[in-house]
mmCIF file of N, CA and C in Angstrom:
data_model
loop_
_atom_site.group_PDB
_atom_site.id
_atom_site.type_symbol
_atom_site.label_atom_id
_atom_site.label_comp_id
_atom_site.label_asym_id
_atom_site.label_seq_id
_atom_site.Cartn_x
_atom_site.Cartn_y
_atom_site.Cartn_z
ATOM 1 N N MET M 1 10.870 5.209 1.544
ATOM 2 C CA MET M 1 10.895 6.334 2.455
ATOM 3 C C MET M 1 9.585 7.114 2.304
ATOM 4 N N SER M 2 9.034 7.539 3.418
ATOM 5 C CA SER M 2 7.759 8.247 3.379
ATOM 6 C C SER M 2 7.951 9.700 2.952
ATOM 7 N N GLU M 3 6.885 10.229 2.360
ATOM 8 C CA GLU M 3 6.900 11.612 1.904
ATOM 9 C C GLU M 3 6.729 12.566 3.067
ATOM 10 N N VAL M 4 7.286 13.765 2.892
ATOM 11 C CA VAL M 4 7.079 14.835 3.858
ATOM 12 C C VAL M 4 5.969 15.715 3.300
ATOM 13 N N HIS M 5 4.980 16.022 4.142
ATOM 14 C CA HIS M 5 3.831 16.825 3.733
ATOM 15 C C HIS M 5 3.845 18.144 4.487
ATOM 16 N N HIS M 6 3.186 19.125 3.908
ATOM 17 C CA HIS M 6 3.118 20.453 4.513
ATOM 18 C C HIS M 6 1.680 20.794 4.851
ATOM 19 N N GLY M 7 1.476 21.251 6.071
ATOM 20 C CA GLY M 7 0.177 21.752 6.502
ATOM 21 C C GLY M 7 0.306 23.236 6.773
ATOM 22 N N ARG M 8 -0.713 23.808 7.380
ATOM 23 C CA ARG M 8 -0.645 25.225 7.744
ATOM 24 C C ARG M 8 0.209 25.381 8.992
ATOM 25 N N GLY M 9 1.443 25.763 8.801
ATOM 26 C CA GLY M 9 2.326 25.998 9.932
ATOM 27 C C GLY M 9 3.044 24.771 10.451
ATOM 28 N N TYR M 10 3.005 23.664 9.723
ATOM 29 C CA TYR M 10 3.710 22.466 10.176
ATOM 30 C C TYR M 10 4.096 21.594 8.980
ATOM 31 N N VAL M 11 5.078 20.757 9.202
ATOM 32 C CA VAL M 11 5.546 19.784 8.223
ATOM 33 C C VAL M 11 5.481 18.427 8.923
ATOM 34 N N TYR M 12 5.032 17.395 8.203
ATOM 35 C CA TYR M 12 4.855 16.105 8.871
ATOM 36 C C TYR M 12 5.071 14.927 7.925
ATOM 37 N N SER M 13 5.349 13.804 8.531
ATOM 38 C CA SER M 13 5.424 12.504 7.857
ATOM 39 C C SER M 13 5.027 11.479 8.904
ATOM 40 N N ILE M 14 3.760 11.057 8.866
ATOM 41 C CA ILE M 14 3.242 10.164 9.896
ATOM 42 C C ILE M 14 2.677 8.897 9.252
ATOM 43 N N GLN M 15 3.207 7.766 9.672
ATOM 44 C CA GLN M 15 2.717 6.479 9.189
ATOM 45 C C GLN M 15 2.481 5.555 10.385
ATOM 46 N N TYR M 16 1.446 4.717 10.230
ATOM 47 C CA TYR M 16 1.111 3.738 11.253
ATOM 48 C C TYR M 16 0.944 2.370 10.608
ATOM 49 N N HIS M 17 1.372 1.342 11.334
ATOM 50 C CA HIS M 17 1.116 -0.043 10.961
ATOM 51 C C HIS M 17 -0.061 -0.484 11.825
ATOM 52 N N LEU M 18 -1.177 -0.852 11.185
ATOM 53 C CA LEU M 18 -2.393 -1.257 11.885
ATOM 54 C C LEU M 18 -2.705 -2.717 11.566
ATOM 55 N N VAL M 19 -3.126 -3.458 12.587
ATOM 56 C CA VAL M 19 -3.499 -4.859 12.401
ATOM 57 C C VAL M 19 -4.732 -5.132 13.248
ATOM 58 N N TRP M 20 -5.711 -5.839 12.668
ATOM 59 C CA TRP M 20 -6.857 -6.310 13.445
ATOM 60 C C TRP M 20 -7.349 -7.618 12.871
ATOM 61 N N CYS M 21 -8.089 -8.351 13.710
ATOM 62 C CA CYS M 21 -8.502 -9.713 13.371
ATOM 63 C C CYS M 21 -10.015 -9.836 13.242
ATOM 64 N N VAL M 22 -10.415 -10.850 12.486
ATOM 65 C CA VAL M 22 -11.820 -11.242 12.393
ATOM 66 C C VAL M 22 -12.214 -11.841 13.745
ATOM 67 N N LYS M 23 -13.446 -11.586 14.159
ATOM 68 C CA LYS M 23 -13.965 -12.152 15.406
ATOM 69 C C LYS M 23 -13.779 -13.671 15.387
ATOM 70 N N TYR M 24 -13.332 -14.231 16.469
ATOM 71 C CA TYR M 24 -13.071 -15.670 16.633
ATOM 72 C C TYR M 24 -11.981 -16.170 15.682
ATOM 73 N N ARG M 25 -11.241 -15.251 15.077
ATOM 74 C CA ARG M 25 -10.173 -15.581 14.109
ATOM 75 C C ARG M 25 -10.705 -16.495 13.001
ATOM 76 N N ASP M 26 -11.962 -16.292 12.638
ATOM 77 C CA ASP M 26 -12.605 -17.086 11.589
ATOM 78 C C ASP M 26 -11.962 -16.753 10.236
ATOM 79 N N ASN M 27 -11.701 -17.754 9.427
ATOM 80 C CA ASN M 27 -11.031 -17.591 8.131
ATOM 81 C C ASN M 27 -12.018 -17.181 7.041
ATOM 82 N N ILE M 28 -12.399 -15.911 7.026
ATOM 83 C CA ILE M 28 -13.380 -15.448 6.035
ATOM 84 C C ILE M 28 -12.772 -14.551 4.959
ATOM 85 N N LEU M 29 -11.539 -14.100 5.150
ATOM 86 C CA LEU M 29 -10.945 -13.130 4.229
ATOM 87 C C LEU M 29 -10.250 -13.835 3.065
ATOM 88 N N HIS M 30 -11.074 -14.248 2.102
ATOM 89 C CA HIS M 30 -10.549 -14.866 0.888
ATOM 90 C C HIS M 30 -11.555 -14.625 -0.234
ATOM 91 N N GLY M 31 -11.114 -14.787 -1.462
ATOM 92 C CA GLY M 31 -11.998 -14.639 -2.625
ATOM 93 C C GLY M 31 -12.665 -13.279 -2.703
ATOM 94 N N ASP M 32 -13.974 -13.289 -2.995
ATOM 95 C CA ASP M 32 -14.731 -12.052 -3.175
ATOM 96 C C ASP M 32 -14.786 -11.208 -1.908
ATOM 97 N N ILE M 33 -14.862 -11.852 -0.754
ATOM 98 C CA ILE M 33 -14.928 -11.099 0.506
ATOM 99 C C ILE M 33 -13.628 -10.334 0.725
ATOM 100 N N ASP M 34 -12.499 -10.961 0.460
ATOM 101 C CA ASP M 34 -11.189 -10.315 0.602
ATOM 102 C C ASP M 34 -11.076 -9.122 -0.351
ATOM 103 N N THR M 35 -11.480 -9.313 -1.582
ATOM 104 C CA THR M 35 -11.441 -8.237 -2.579
ATOM 105 C C THR M 35 -12.337 -7.085 -2.156
ATOM 106 N N TYR M 36 -13.529 -7.407 -1.692
ATOM 107 C CA TYR M 36 -14.495 -6.384 -1.294
ATOM 108 C C TYR M 36 -14.014 -5.597 -0.077
ATOM 109 N N VAL M 37 -13.461 -6.269 0.925
ATOM 110 C CA VAL M 37 -13.010 -5.557 2.124
ATOM 111 C C VAL M 37 -11.858 -4.613 1.784
ATOM 112 N N LYS M 38 -10.985 -5.011 0.884
ATOM 113 C CA LYS M 38 -9.868 -4.136 0.488
ATOM 114 C C LYS M 38 -10.380 -2.906 -0.250
ATOM 115 N N LYS M 39 -11.371 -3.101 -1.097
ATOM 116 C CA LYS M 39 -11.990 -1.965 -1.797
ATOM 117 C C LYS M 39 -12.629 -1.015 -0.780
ATOM 118 N N LEU M 40 -13.351 -1.580 0.180
ATOM 119 C CA LEU M 40 -13.983 -0.768 1.229
ATOM 120 C C LEU M 40 -12.947 0.018 2.027
ATOM 121 N N LEU M 41 -11.882 -0.638 2.447
ATOM 122 C CA LEU M 41 -10.871 0.015 3.270
ATOM 123 C C LEU M 41 -10.200 1.171 2.522
ATOM 124 N N ASN M 42 -9.942 0.983 1.223
ATOM 125 C CA ASN M 42 -9.378 2.080 0.436
ATOM 126 C C ASN M 42 -10.330 3.274 0.389
ATOM 127 N N GLN M 43 -11.620 3.013 0.227
ATOM 128 C CA GLN M 43 -12.608 4.088 0.188
ATOM 129 C C GLN M 43 -12.731 4.773 1.551
ATOM 130 N N ILE M 44 -12.709 3.997 2.617
ATOM 131 C CA ILE M 44 -12.792 4.550 3.971
ATOM 132 C C ILE M 44 -11.582 5.460 4.233
ATOM 133 N N ALA M 45 -10.411 5.035 3.795
ATOM 134 C CA ALA M 45 -9.209 5.862 3.955
ATOM 135 C C ALA M 45 -9.381 7.193 3.229
ATOM 136 N N LEU M 46 -9.843 7.136 1.989
ATOM 137 C CA LEU M 46 -10.064 8.370 1.221
ATOM 138 C C LEU M 46 -11.083 9.269 1.905
ATOM 139 N N ASP M 47 -12.164 8.686 2.370
ATOM 140 C CA ASP M 47 -13.220 9.457 3.042
ATOM 141 C C ASP M 47 -12.721 10.103 4.334
ATOM 142 N N ASN M 48 -11.679 9.545 4.927
ATOM 143 C CA ASN M 48 -11.145 10.056 6.196
ATOM 144 C C ASN M 48 -9.807 10.768 6.026
ATOM 145 N N ASP M 49 -9.519 11.184 4.803
ATOM 146 C CA ASP M 49 -8.331 11.983 4.503
ATOM 147 C C ASP M 49 -7.035 11.314 4.963
ATOM 148 N N SER M 50 -6.973 9.997 4.758
ATOM 149 C CA SER M 50 -5.746 9.259 5.011
ATOM 150 C C SER M 50 -5.473 8.403 3.780
ATOM 151 N N GLN M 51 -4.314 7.779 3.750
ATOM 152 C CA GLN M 51 -3.943 6.987 2.575
ATOM 153 C C GLN M 51 -3.385 5.642 3.008
ATOM 154 N N ILE M 52 -3.847 4.589 2.356
ATOM 155 C CA ILE M 52 -3.285 3.257 2.590
ATOM 156 C C ILE M 52 -2.100 3.097 1.649
ATOM 157 N N ILE M 53 -0.940 2.878 2.221
ATOM 158 C CA ILE M 53 0.279 2.711 1.433
ATOM 159 C C ILE M 53 0.465 1.251 1.057
ATOM 160 N N LYS M 54 0.161 0.378 1.998
ATOM 161 C CA LYS M 54 0.279 -1.067 1.768
ATOM 162 C C LYS M 54 -0.835 -1.750 2.538
ATOM 163 N N MET M 55 -1.399 -2.800 1.949
ATOM 164 C CA MET M 55 -2.478 -3.539 2.603
ATOM 165 C C MET M 55 -2.392 -4.999 2.195
ATOM 166 N N GLU M 56 -2.618 -5.883 3.173
ATOM 167 C CA GLU M 56 -2.726 -7.311 2.875
ATOM 168 C C GLU M 56 -3.513 -7.973 3.986
ATOM 169 N N SER M 57 -4.110 -9.080 3.634
ATOM 170 C CA SER M 57 -4.866 -9.877 4.599
ATOM 171 C C SER M 57 -4.384 -11.314 4.502
ATOM 172 N N ASP M 58 -4.712 -12.087 5.517
ATOM 173 C CA ASP M 58 -4.398 -13.514 5.483
ATOM 174 C C ASP M 58 -5.493 -14.274 6.218
ATOM 175 N N LYS M 59 -6.595 -14.455 5.570
ATOM 176 C CA LYS M 59 -7.752 -15.239 6.009
ATOM 177 C C LYS M 59 -8.455 -14.716 7.252
ATOM 178 N N ASP M 60 -7.717 -14.371 8.314
ATOM 179 C CA ASP M 60 -8.381 -13.966 9.555
ATOM 180 C C ASP M 60 -7.888 -12.640 10.131
ATOM 181 N N HIS M 61 -7.032 -11.929 9.419
ATOM 182 C CA HIS M 61 -6.576 -10.629 9.904
ATOM 183 C C HIS M 61 -6.134 -9.739 8.749
ATOM 184 N N ILE M 62 -6.047 -8.450 9.059
ATOM 185 C CA ILE M 62 -5.690 -7.437 8.058
ATOM 186 C C ILE M 62 -4.520 -6.616 8.569
ATOM 187 N N HIS M 63 -3.590 -6.313 7.667
ATOM 188 C CA HIS M 63 -2.472 -5.422 7.949
ATOM 189 C C HIS M 63 -2.598 -4.204 7.039
ATOM 190 N N LEU M 64 -2.442 -3.022 7.615
ATOM 191 C CA LEU M 64 -2.408 -1.791 6.828
ATOM 192 C C LEU M 64 -1.182 -0.979 7.212
ATOM 193 N N LEU M 65 -0.581 -0.347 6.240
ATOM 194 C CA LEU M 65 0.399 0.702 6.473
ATOM 195 C C LEU M 65 -0.271 1.955 5.956
ATOM 196 N N ILE M 66 -0.597 2.888 6.860
ATOM 197 C CA ILE M 66 -1.326 4.089 6.457
ATOM 198 C C ILE M 66 -0.495 5.332 6.722
ATOM 199 N N GLU M 67 -0.840 6.365 5.981
ATOM 200 C CA GLU M 67 -0.256 7.681 6.188
ATOM 201 C C GLU M 67 -1.399 8.633 6.491
ATOM 202 N N CYS M 68 -1.224 9.484 7.485
ATOM 203 C CA CYS M 68 -2.296 10.408 7.846
ATOM 204 C C CYS M 68 -1.722 11.713 8.374
ATOM 205 N N LYS M 69 -2.628 12.643 8.633
ATOM 206 C CA LYS M 69 -2.245 13.963 9.131
ATOM 207 C C LYS M 69 -2.102 13.942 10.649
ATOM 208 N N PRO M 70 -1.398 14.933 11.208
ATOM 209 C CA PRO M 70 -1.229 14.987 12.667
ATOM 210 C C PRO M 70 -2.553 15.106 13.425
ATOM 211 N N GLN M 71 -3.589 15.626 12.785
ATOM 212 C CA GLN M 71 -4.889 15.805 13.440
ATOM 213 C C GLN M 71 -5.633 14.487 13.640
ATOM 214 N N HIS M 72 -5.226 13.446 12.956
ATOM 215 C CA HIS M 72 -5.921 12.170 13.074
ATOM 216 C C HIS M 72 -5.666 11.521 14.425
ATOM 217 N N TYR M 73 -6.707 10.928 14.954
ATOM 218 C CA TYR M 73 -6.679 10.243 16.242
ATOM 219 C C TYR M 73 -6.895 8.759 15.942
ATOM 220 N N ILE M 74 -5.920 7.935 16.276
ATOM 221 C CA ILE M 74 -5.942 6.518 15.885
ATOM 222 C C ILE M 74 -7.240 5.799 16.281
ATOM 223 N N PRO M 75 -7.765 5.957 17.492
ATOM 224 C CA PRO M 75 -9.028 5.272 17.784
ATOM 225 C C PRO M 75 -10.160 5.650 16.824
ATOM 226 N N ASN M 76 -10.194 6.884 16.359
ATOM 227 C CA ASN M 76 -11.224 7.281 15.385
ATOM 228 C C ASN M 76 -10.966 6.654 14.016
ATOM 229 N N ILE M 77 -9.715 6.573 13.627
ATOM 230 C CA ILE M 77 -9.375 5.931 12.354
ATOM 231 C C ILE M 77 -9.774 4.457 12.405
ATOM 232 N N MET M 78 -9.444 3.786 13.504
ATOM 233 C CA MET M 78 -9.788 2.372 13.636
ATOM 234 C C MET M 78 -11.298 2.178 13.680
ATOM 235 N N LYS M 79 -12.003 3.071 14.359
ATOM 236 C CA LYS M 79 -13.466 2.990 14.412
ATOM 237 C C LYS M 79 -14.044 3.083 12.998
ATOM 238 N N ALA M 80 -13.488 3.978 12.186
ATOM 239 C CA ALA M 80 -13.957 4.114 10.802
ATOM 240 C C ALA M 80 -13.643 2.853 10.000
ATOM 241 N N PHE M 81 -12.395 2.396 10.028
ATOM 242 C CA PHE M 81 -12.016 1.210 9.258
ATOM 243 C C PHE M 81 -12.851 -0.007 9.655
ATOM 244 N N LYS M 82 -12.943 -0.279 10.950
ATOM 245 C CA LYS M 82 -13.632 -1.480 11.405
ATOM 246 C C LYS M 82 -15.145 -1.344 11.348
ATOM 247 N N GLY M 83 -15.666 -0.206 11.786
ATOM 248 C CA GLY M 83 -17.118 -0.032 11.846
ATOM 249 C C GLY M 83 -17.776 0.037 10.482
ATOM 250 N N VAL M 84 -17.236 0.880 9.609
ATOM 251 C CA VAL M 84 -17.825 1.040 8.279
ATOM 252 C C VAL M 84 -17.658 -0.237 7.461
ATOM 253 N N SER M 85 -16.464 -0.835 7.502
ATOM 254 C CA SER M 85 -16.252 -2.065 6.721
ATOM 255 C C SER M 85 -17.163 -3.182 7.210
ATOM 256 N N ALA M 86 -17.339 -3.307 8.522
ATOM 257 C CA ALA M 86 -18.222 -4.354 9.060
ATOM 258 C C ALA M 86 -19.658 -4.147 8.584
ATOM 259 N N ARG M 87 -20.129 -2.917 8.659
ATOM 260 C CA ARG M 87 -21.506 -2.637 8.253
ATOM 261 C C ARG M 87 -21.742 -3.019 6.787
ATOM 262 N N PHE M 88 -20.838 -2.616 5.908
ATOM 263 C CA PHE M 88 -21.008 -2.917 4.485
ATOM 264 C C PHE M 88 -20.787 -4.394 4.168
ATOM 265 N N LEU M 89 -19.802 -5.017 4.815
ATOM 266 C CA LEU M 89 -19.553 -6.445 4.569
ATOM 267 C C LEU M 89 -20.726 -7.304 5.011
ATOM 268 N N LEU M 90 -21.271 -7.022 6.184
ATOM 269 C CA LEU M 90 -22.397 -7.821 6.679
ATOM 270 C C LEU M 90 -23.656 -7.596 5.843
ATOM 271 N N LYS M 91 -23.775 -6.420 5.254
ATOM 272 C CA LYS M 91 -24.912 -6.149 4.365
ATOM 273 C C LYS M 91 -24.735 -6.893 3.034
ATOM 274 N N GLU M 92 -23.522 -6.863 2.510
ATOM 275 C CA GLU M 92 -23.234 -7.509 1.217
ATOM 276 C C GLU M 92 -23.171 -9.034 1.317
ATOM 277 N N TYR M 93 -22.697 -9.529 2.465
ATOM 278 C CA TYR M 93 -22.545 -10.978 2.677
ATOM 279 C C TYR M 93 -23.272 -11.359 3.970
ATOM 280 N N PRO M 94 -24.606 -11.428 3.951
ATOM 281 C CA PRO M 94 -25.376 -11.706 5.172
ATOM 282 C C PRO M 94 -25.059 -13.070 5.799
ATOM 283 N N GLU M 95 -24.510 -13.996 5.012
ATOM 284 C CA GLU M 95 -24.159 -15.310 5.561
ATOM 285 C C GLU M 95 -23.064 -15.207 6.628
ATOM 286 N N LEU M 96 -22.317 -14.112 6.624
ATOM 287 C CA LEU M 96 -21.276 -13.926 7.636
ATOM 288 C C LEU M 96 -21.866 -13.802 9.037
ATOM 289 N N LYS M 97 -23.071 -13.253 9.129
ATOM 290 C CA LYS M 97 -23.722 -13.105 10.434
ATOM 291 C C LYS M 97 -23.950 -14.470 11.085
ATOM 292 N N LYS M 98 -24.249 -15.473 10.274
ATOM 293 C CA LYS M 98 -24.476 -16.815 10.806
ATOM 294 C C LYS M 98 -23.166 -17.438 11.308
ATOM 295 N N ARG M 99 -22.077 -17.178 10.573
ATOM 296 C CA ARG M 99 -20.776 -17.730 10.968
ATOM 297 C C ARG M 99 -20.222 -17.032 12.205
ATOM 298 N N LEU M 100 -20.483 -15.740 12.292
ATOM 299 C CA LEU M 100 -19.934 -14.931 13.389
ATOM 300 C C LEU M 100 -21.071 -14.511 14.305
ATOM 301 N N TRP M 101 -21.640 -15.455 15.034
ATOM 302 C CA TRP M 101 -22.796 -15.177 15.863
ATOM 303 C C TRP M 101 -22.521 -13.986 16.760
ATOM 304 N N GLY M 102 -23.563 -13.214 16.966
ATOM 305 C CA GLY M 102 -23.446 -11.972 17.719
ATOM 306 C C GLY M 102 -23.426 -10.770 16.792
ATOM 307 N N GLY M 103 -23.276 -11.020 15.501
ATOM 308 C CA GLY M 103 -23.319 -9.937 14.526
ATOM 309 C C GLY M 103 -22.082 -9.056 14.471
ATOM 310 N N HIS M 104 -20.992 -9.453 15.132
ATOM 311 C CA HIS M 104 -19.761 -8.657 15.107
ATOM 312 C C HIS M 104 -18.776 -9.295 14.140
ATOM 313 N N LEU M 105 -18.245 -8.492 13.240
ATOM 314 C CA LEU M 105 -17.306 -9.001 12.249
ATOM 315 C C LEU M 105 -15.874 -9.013 12.781
ATOM 316 N N TRP M 106 -15.479 -7.917 13.456
ATOM 317 C CA TRP M 106 -14.091 -7.763 13.879
ATOM 318 C C TRP M 106 -13.942 -7.964 15.387
ATOM 319 N N ASN M 107 -12.800 -8.493 15.761
ATOM 320 C CA ASN M 107 -12.410 -8.553 17.159
ATOM 321 C C ASN M 107 -12.314 -7.105 17.665
ATOM 322 N N PRO M 108 -12.702 -6.812 18.897
ATOM 323 C CA PRO M 108 -12.695 -5.420 19.352
ATOM 324 C C PRO M 108 -11.299 -4.810 19.523
ATOM 325 N N SER M 109 -10.260 -5.612 19.622
ATOM 326 C CA SER M 109 -8.915 -5.081 19.834
ATOM 327 C C SER M 109 -8.188 -4.882 18.496
ATOM 328 N N TYR M 110 -7.064 -4.178 18.563
ATOM 329 C CA TYR M 110 -6.226 -3.974 17.380
ATOM 330 C C TYR M 110 -4.802 -3.676 17.831
ATOM 331 N N PHE M 111 -3.874 -3.734 16.867
ATOM 332 C CA PHE M 111 -2.472 -3.410 17.095
ATOM 333 C C PHE M 111 -2.156 -2.160 16.302
ATOM 334 N N VAL M 112 -1.367 -1.262 16.879
ATOM 335 C CA VAL M 112 -0.902 -0.082 16.156
ATOM 336 C C VAL M 112 0.552 0.187 16.545
ATOM 337 N N ALA M 113 1.358 0.546 15.549
ATOM 338 C CA ALA M 113 2.754 0.924 15.789
ATOM 339 C C ALA M 113 3.087 2.086 14.867
ATOM 340 N N THR M 114 3.855 3.008 15.384
ATOM 341 C CA THR M 114 4.334 4.091 14.533
ATOM 342 C C THR M 114 5.444 3.544 13.652
ATOM 343 N N VAL M 115 5.599 4.165 12.499
ATOM 344 C CA VAL M 115 6.591 3.722 11.527
ATOM 345 C C VAL M 115 7.575 4.862 11.301
ATOM 346 N N SER M 116 8.855 4.539 11.389
ATOM 347 C CA SER M 116 9.878 5.545 11.120
ATOM 348 C C SER M 116 10.571 5.207 9.804
ATOM 349 N N GLU M 117 11.413 6.106 9.371
ATOM 350 C CA GLU M 117 12.157 5.843 8.136
ATOM 351 C C GLU M 117 12.992 4.582 8.268
ATOM 352 N N ASN M 118 13.412 4.254 9.490
ATOM 353 C CA ASN M 118 14.241 3.062 9.705
ATOM 354 C C ASN M 118 13.449 1.772 9.571
ATOM 355 N N THR M 119 12.142 1.812 9.856
ATOM 356 C CA THR M 119 11.343 0.589 9.818
ATOM 357 C C THR M 119 10.414 0.514 8.610
ATOM 358 N N ASP M 120 10.293 1.606 7.865
ATOM 359 C CA ASP M 120 9.343 1.682 6.753
ATOM 360 C C ASP M 120 9.478 0.512 5.784
ATOM 361 N N GLU M 121 10.662 0.248 5.272
ATOM 362 C CA GLU M 121 10.856 -0.808 4.280
ATOM 363 C C GLU M 121 10.609 -2.189 4.881
ATOM 364 N N GLN M 122 10.999 -2.393 6.134
ATOM 365 C CA GLN M 122 10.758 -3.673 6.803
ATOM 366 C C GLN M 122 9.255 -3.947 6.903
ATOM 367 N N ILE M 123 8.481 -2.954 7.273
ATOM 368 C CA ILE M 123 7.037 -3.136 7.436
ATOM 369 C C ILE M 123 6.366 -3.336 6.085
ATOM 370 N N ARG M 124 6.783 -2.585 5.065
ATOM 371 C CA ARG M 124 6.231 -2.795 3.718
ATOM 372 C C ARG M 124 6.457 -4.244 3.277
ATOM 373 N N HIS M 125 7.663 -4.744 3.471
ATOM 374 C CA HIS M 125 7.999 -6.117 3.093
ATOM 375 C C HIS M 125 7.167 -7.115 3.890
ATOM 376 N N TYR M 126 7.042 -6.902 5.186
ATOM 377 C CA TYR M 126 6.268 -7.792 6.053
ATOM 378 C C TYR M 126 4.804 -7.858 5.616
ATOM 379 N N ILE M 127 4.202 -6.698 5.366
ATOM 380 C CA ILE M 127 2.794 -6.666 4.953
ATOM 381 C C ILE M 127 2.627 -7.328 3.583
ATOM 382 N N GLN M 128 3.515 -7.033 2.668
ATOM 383 C CA GLN M 128 3.437 -7.595 1.325
ATOM 384 C C GLN M 128 3.482 -9.116 1.344
ATOM 385 N N HIS M 129 4.162 -9.685 2.298
ATOM 386 C CA HIS M 129 4.340 -11.133 2.353
ATOM 387 C C HIS M 129 3.426 -11.803 3.380
ATOM 388 N N GLN M 130 2.289 -11.183 3.717
ATOM 389 C CA GLN M 130 1.360 -11.748 4.689
ATOM 390 C C GLN M 130 0.640 -12.979 4.155
ATOM 391 N N LYS M 131 0.244 -12.967 2.904
ATOM 392 C CA LYS M 131 -0.462 -14.119 2.349
ATOM 393 C C LYS M 131 0.482 -15.309 2.339
ATOM 394 N N LYS M 132 0.012 -16.398 2.917
ATOM 395 C CA LYS M 132 0.828 -17.617 2.906
ATOM 396 C C LYS M 132 0.750 -18.246 1.533
ATOM 397 N N LYS M 133 1.857 -18.719 1.077
ATOM 398 C CA LYS M 133 1.916 -19.341 -0.265
ATOM 399 C C LYS M 133 1.128 -20.623 -0.296
#
C-alpha cells in the first residue's frame, strides 16, 4: 500500500506505472549497461523530487513504479528519465550510437498508468517479474 504524504494544504498518494522501450527494441539492457541505467534512473528520480518504488528491465524496455507529488507533470518526468539517461548512457557507452543509428536511445513513445491501492501489489509483482528466467 502506498504512503500518504502531506503538502501545504493538501494530502496525496500518487503513483504511476511507466514503461518505455529502446529504439528499434534493440536488446541492449543487460550487464553493465542495465546496471548503469538503473543507477541513472534512481538519481534522475531524486533530482526531480520523485521516488522509484520498483524498477526492472528486460533487454529492450524498462518498467518503473514511481511516486511523485501532485505538481509533477508526467511528460516532464518522462523527458527527464529518457533524455538525461540517454545522454549519459551514450556518453558512457559510445558503441550504442553505432547500434542505434540516428543517435536516439529510446523510442519516442511511452506507456503510463495511474496506480491505485487496488492495483499497487499487482503492478509491483508484475514489474518484479519482468526479467525472463
